[in-house]
Amino acid sequence: MAQRSLTRTPAAGRTVLVVEDDASIRTLLTSALSAAGYAVVSAVGGQEAMAEAASRRPDLIVLDVMLPDTDGFQLTRDLRARGVYTPVLFLTARDGVEDRIIGLSSGGDDYVTKPFHVQEVLLRIRAILRRSSAPASTKGVRPPLRYADLTLDEDTRDVRRADRPLKLSPTEFRLLACLLARPERVLEKAEILQQVWRYDFSGDTRIVDTYVKNLRRKIDRDPPQLIHTVRGVGYCLRLPRDETRTGAR
């Protein structure tokens, strides 16, 4: 008899909240996620979703944009405002670049357009959970990333500025880790898109600008400013210096 593998599957112990008012789509997703090994909770509208997110603490939310009592973008903003940073995968019939930018700017982590293939949704969920959980390295505990008075611990997900704890969404965390991994180096926006979102957005980099703006509000609330813009290129994490010479602000 073959020995049963003890490898932990990506779905093991994971709970997904499906927020969808279309009963047929909700049933399809619930069945597929359950078959893949996820624990599934469902909600029809925004108020029910908020209650489930607070009580169940899911590992991920699959969220329809068009809900009967609100839209998914606003619901995500409300969740983030309440300090809930559960990763969000949007489902929507809106397939324009502008809609994708709005969705990801509201705090979402990925975006799937309708009609969709269930297998694609499952793959996106696995990818989001893999990025957001960031398991410890098999070679041992990774040292925290540090620059000036800023510290980011990839294993504990702890971020601090001058010993002040910071609450970041999963995407903000990945963005800061990307900048901290290459301090004092200018990162092009396209490079940041690939590292953080795995997207090229057909050359549209406004999502990077939006997230950097949000991250600055948290990181650079107190001086000195660490996140700098290099006009026409991208962003750089560094201490202030002669900005006239560098073209940063």
C-alpha positions as CSV (number, residue, x, y, z in Angstrom):
1,M,0.0,0.0,0.0
2,A,1.4,3.4,-1.0
3,Q,2.4,5.6,1.9
4,R,0.2,8.7,2.4
5,S,2.0,12.0,1.8
6,L,2.2,14.2,4.9
7,T,2.8,17.3,2.8
8,R,0.5,20.1,3.8
9,T,-1.8,21.2,0.9
10,P,-2.2,24.9,0.2
11,A,-5.9,24.7,1.2
12,A,-5.3,22.9,4.5
13,G,-6.7,24.9,7.4
14,R,-7.7,27.8,5.1
15,T,-11.1,29.5,5.2
16,V,-12.5,31.4,2.2
17,L,-15.4,33.8,2.4
18,V,-17.4,33.9,-0.9
19,V,-19.5,37.1,-1.3
20,E,-21.8,36.8,-4.3
21,D,-25.5,37.5,-4.7
22,D,-25.9,35.3,-7.8
23,A,-26.9,31.9,-6.3
24,S,-25.6,29.8,-9.2
25,I,-22.1,31.4,-9.1
26,R,-22.1,31.2,-5.3
27,T,-22.9,27.5,-5.4
28,L,-20.3,26.9,-8.1
29,L,-17.5,28.6,-6.2
30,T,-18.5,27.0,-2.9
31,S,-18.5,23.5,-4.4
32,A,-15.2,24.0,-6.2
33,L,-13.5,25.5,-3.1
34,S,-14.8,22.8,-0.8
35,A,-13.6,20.1,-3.3
36,A,-10.2,21.8,-3.2
37,G,-10.0,21.4,0.6
38,Y,-11.0,24.9,1.7
39,A,-13.5,25.7,4.4
40,V,-16.0,27.9,2.8
41,V,-18.3,30.6,4.3
42,S,-20.7,32.6,2.0
43,A,-22.5,35.9,2.1
44,V,-25.0,37.5,-0.2
45,G,-24.5,41.2,0.5
46,G,-22.1,43.7,2.0
47,Q,-23.5,43.9,5.6
48,E,-23.5,40.1,5.9
49,A,-20.0,40.0,4.5
50,M,-18.8,42.5,7.1
51,A,-20.3,40.4,9.9
52,E,-18.8,37.2,8.5
53,A,-15.4,38.8,8.0
54,A,-15.4,40.0,11.6
55,S,-16.6,36.7,13.2
56,R,-15.0,34.1,11.0
57,R,-11.7,35.8,10.2
58,P,-11.3,34.1,6.8
59,D,-7.9,33.8,5.2
60,L,-9.2,35.2,1.9
61,I,-12.4,36.9,0.5
62,V,-13.7,36.2,-3.0
63,L,-15.8,39.3,-3.5
64,D,-18.3,40.2,-6.2
65,V,-18.1,43.9,-7.2
66,M,-21.8,44.4,-7.9
67,L,-23.7,43.6,-4.6
68,P,-27.3,44.5,-3.8
69,D,-26.5,46.8,-0.9
70,T,-23.0,48.1,-1.9
71,D,-20.2,47.6,-4.3
72,G,-17.2,45.4,-3.6
73,F,-14.7,48.3,-4.0
74,Q,-16.4,50.3,-1.2
75,L,-16.8,47.2,1.0
76,T,-13.0,46.6,0.7
77,R,-12.3,50.2,1.7
78,D,-14.6,49.8,4.7
79,L,-12.8,46.6,5.7
80,R,-9.4,48.3,5.5
81,A,-10.7,51.3,7.4
82,R,-11.7,48.9,10.2
83,G,-8.2,47.3,10.2
84,V,-9.2,44.1,8.4
85,Y,-6.5,43.3,5.9
86,T,-7.7,39.9,4.7
87,P,-6.7,39.5,1.1
88,V,-9.5,40.1,-1.4
89,L,-10.0,38.6,-4.9
90,F,-12.5,40.6,-6.9
91,L,-15.0,38.9,-9.3
92,T,-16.6,41.3,-11.8
93,A,-17.9,41.7,-15.3
94,R,-16.0,45.0,-15.5
95,D,-12.9,44.3,-17.6
96,G,-11.5,47.7,-18.2
97,V,-8.0,48.8,-17.0
98,E,-9.6,51.7,-15.1
99,D,-11.9,49.3,-13.2
100,R,-8.9,47.1,-12.3
101,I,-6.9,50.0,-11.1
102,I,-9.9,51.2,-8.9
103,G,-10.3,47.7,-7.5
104,L,-6.7,47.2,-6.6
105,S,-6.4,50.8,-5.3
106,S,-9.3,50.2,-3.0
107,G,-7.2,47.5,-1.2
108,G,-7.9,44.4,-3.3
109,D,-5.2,41.9,-4.1
110,D,-6.3,40.4,-7.5
111,Y,-9.0,40.7,-10.1
112,V,-10.9,38.0,-12.1
113,T,-13.4,39.0,-14.8
114,K,-16.7,37.2,-15.5
115,P,-17.2,34.8,-17.2
116,F,-14.4,33.0,-15.5
117,H,-13.0,29.5,-15.3
118,V,-13.1,28.0,-11.9
119,Q,-9.6,26.6,-12.2
120,E,-8.3,30.2,-12.8
121,V,-10.0,31.4,-9.6
122,L,-8.5,28.5,-7.6
123,L,-5.0,29.3,-9.0
124,R,-5.4,33.0,-8.2
125,I,-6.5,32.1,-4.6
126,R,-3.5,29.8,-4.1
127,A,-1.1,32.5,-5.4
128,I,-2.6,35.2,-3.1
129,L,-2.4,33.0,-0.1
130,R,1.1,32.0,-0.9
131,R,2.2,35.6,-1.2
132,S,0.3,36.8,1.9
133,S,1.3,34.0,4.2
134,A,5.0,34.3,3.4
135,P,6.1,31.1,5.3
136,A,9.4,31.0,7.0
137,S,12.4,29.9,4.9
138,T,13.2,26.2,5.1
139,K,16.8,27.3,5.7
140,G,15.9,29.0,8.9
141,V,14.5,32.3,10.2
142,R,15.2,35.2,7.8
143,P,16.7,38.3,9.3
144,P,14.4,41.4,9.3
145,L,14.9,43.9,6.5
146,R,16.2,47.2,8.0
147,Y,16.9,50.7,6.7
148,A,17.3,53.8,9.0
149,D,14.6,53.4,11.7
150,L,12.4,51.2,9.5
151,T,12.2,47.4,10.1
152,L,10.2,44.7,8.3
153,D,10.1,41.1,9.5
154,E,9.0,38.8,6.7
155,D,8.5,35.9,9.1
156,T,6.4,37.6,11.8
157,R,4.8,40.2,9.4
158,D,5.8,42.9,11.9
159,V,6.6,46.4,10.5
160,R,7.9,49.2,12.7
161,R,9.1,52.7,12.2
162,A,11.2,54.0,15.1
163,D,9.6,51.2,17.2
164,R,6.1,52.4,16.2
165,P,4.1,49.4,14.9
166,L,2.5,49.9,11.5
167,K,-0.5,48.1,10.1
168,L,-0.1,47.3,6.4
169,S,-2.4,45.5,4.0
170,P,-0.8,42.4,2.3
171,T,-0.1,44.4,-0.8
172,E,1.4,47.3,1.1
173,F,3.6,44.8,3.0
174,R,4.9,43.4,-0.3
175,L,5.4,46.8,-1.7
176,L,7.5,47.9,1.3
177,A,9.4,44.7,1.3
178,C,10.2,45.3,-2.4
179,L,11.6,48.7,-1.6
180,L,13.4,47.6,1.5
181,A,15.1,44.7,-0.3
182,R,16.9,47.3,-2.5
183,P,17.4,50.5,-0.4
184,E,18.9,53.5,-2.1
185,R,18.3,52.0,-5.6
186,V,15.7,53.5,-7.9
187,L,13.1,51.0,-8.8
188,E,11.2,51.5,-12.1
189,K,7.4,51.3,-11.8
190,A,7.2,48.4,-14.3
191,E,9.7,46.5,-12.1
192,I,7.6,47.2,-9.0
193,L,4.4,46.0,-10.8
194,Q,6.1,42.7,-11.7
195,Q,7.5,42.2,-8.2
196,V,4.4,43.1,-6.2
197,W,1.4,42.4,-8.5
198,R,2.9,40.1,-11.2
199,Y,1.1,42.4,-13.7
200,D,2.2,44.7,-16.4
201,F,-1.2,46.5,-16.9
202,S,-0.2,47.1,-20.5
203,G,2.1,49.9,-19.4
204,D,-0.4,51.6,-17.0
205,T,1.5,52.1,-13.7
206,R,-1.0,54.3,-11.9
207,I,-1.7,51.5,-9.4
208,V,1.9,51.8,-8.2
209,D,1.5,55.5,-7.7
210,T,-1.7,55.0,-5.7
211,Y,-0.2,52.4,-3.4
212,V,3.0,54.3,-2.9
213,K,0.8,57.3,-1.8
214,N,-1.0,55.1,0.7
215,L,2.2,53.6,2.0
216,R,3.8,57.1,2.4
217,R,0.9,58.1,4.7
218,K,1.9,55.3,7.1
219,I,5.7,55.2,6.7
220,D,6.5,58.9,6.3
221,R,4.1,60.2,8.9
222,D,7.1,61.3,10.9
223,P,10.4,62.6,9.5
224,P,12.7,61.9,7.9
225,Q,11.0,61.0,4.6
226,L,12.1,57.7,3.3
227,I,10.1,57.0,0.2
228,H,11.1,59.3,-2.6
229,T,9.8,59.8,-6.2
230,V,12.3,59.9,-9.1
231,R,10.3,61.7,-11.8
232,G,9.8,59.8,-14.9
233,V,11.4,56.6,-13.5
234,G,10.0,55.3,-10.3
235,Y,10.6,55.2,-6.5
236,C,13.5,54.9,-4.1
237,L,13.8,54.1,-0.4
238,R,16.5,56.3,1.1
239,L,17.3,59.0,3.6
240,P,16.9,62.6,2.3
241,R,19.7,64.2,0.4
242,D,20.2,66.9,-2.2
243,E,16.9,66.5,-4.1
244,T,17.8,69.0,-6.8
245,R,20.7,66.8,-7.9
246,T,18.8,63.5,-7.8
247,G,15.5,64.8,-9.3
248,A,13.5,63.2,-6.5
249,R,10.9,64.8,-4.3
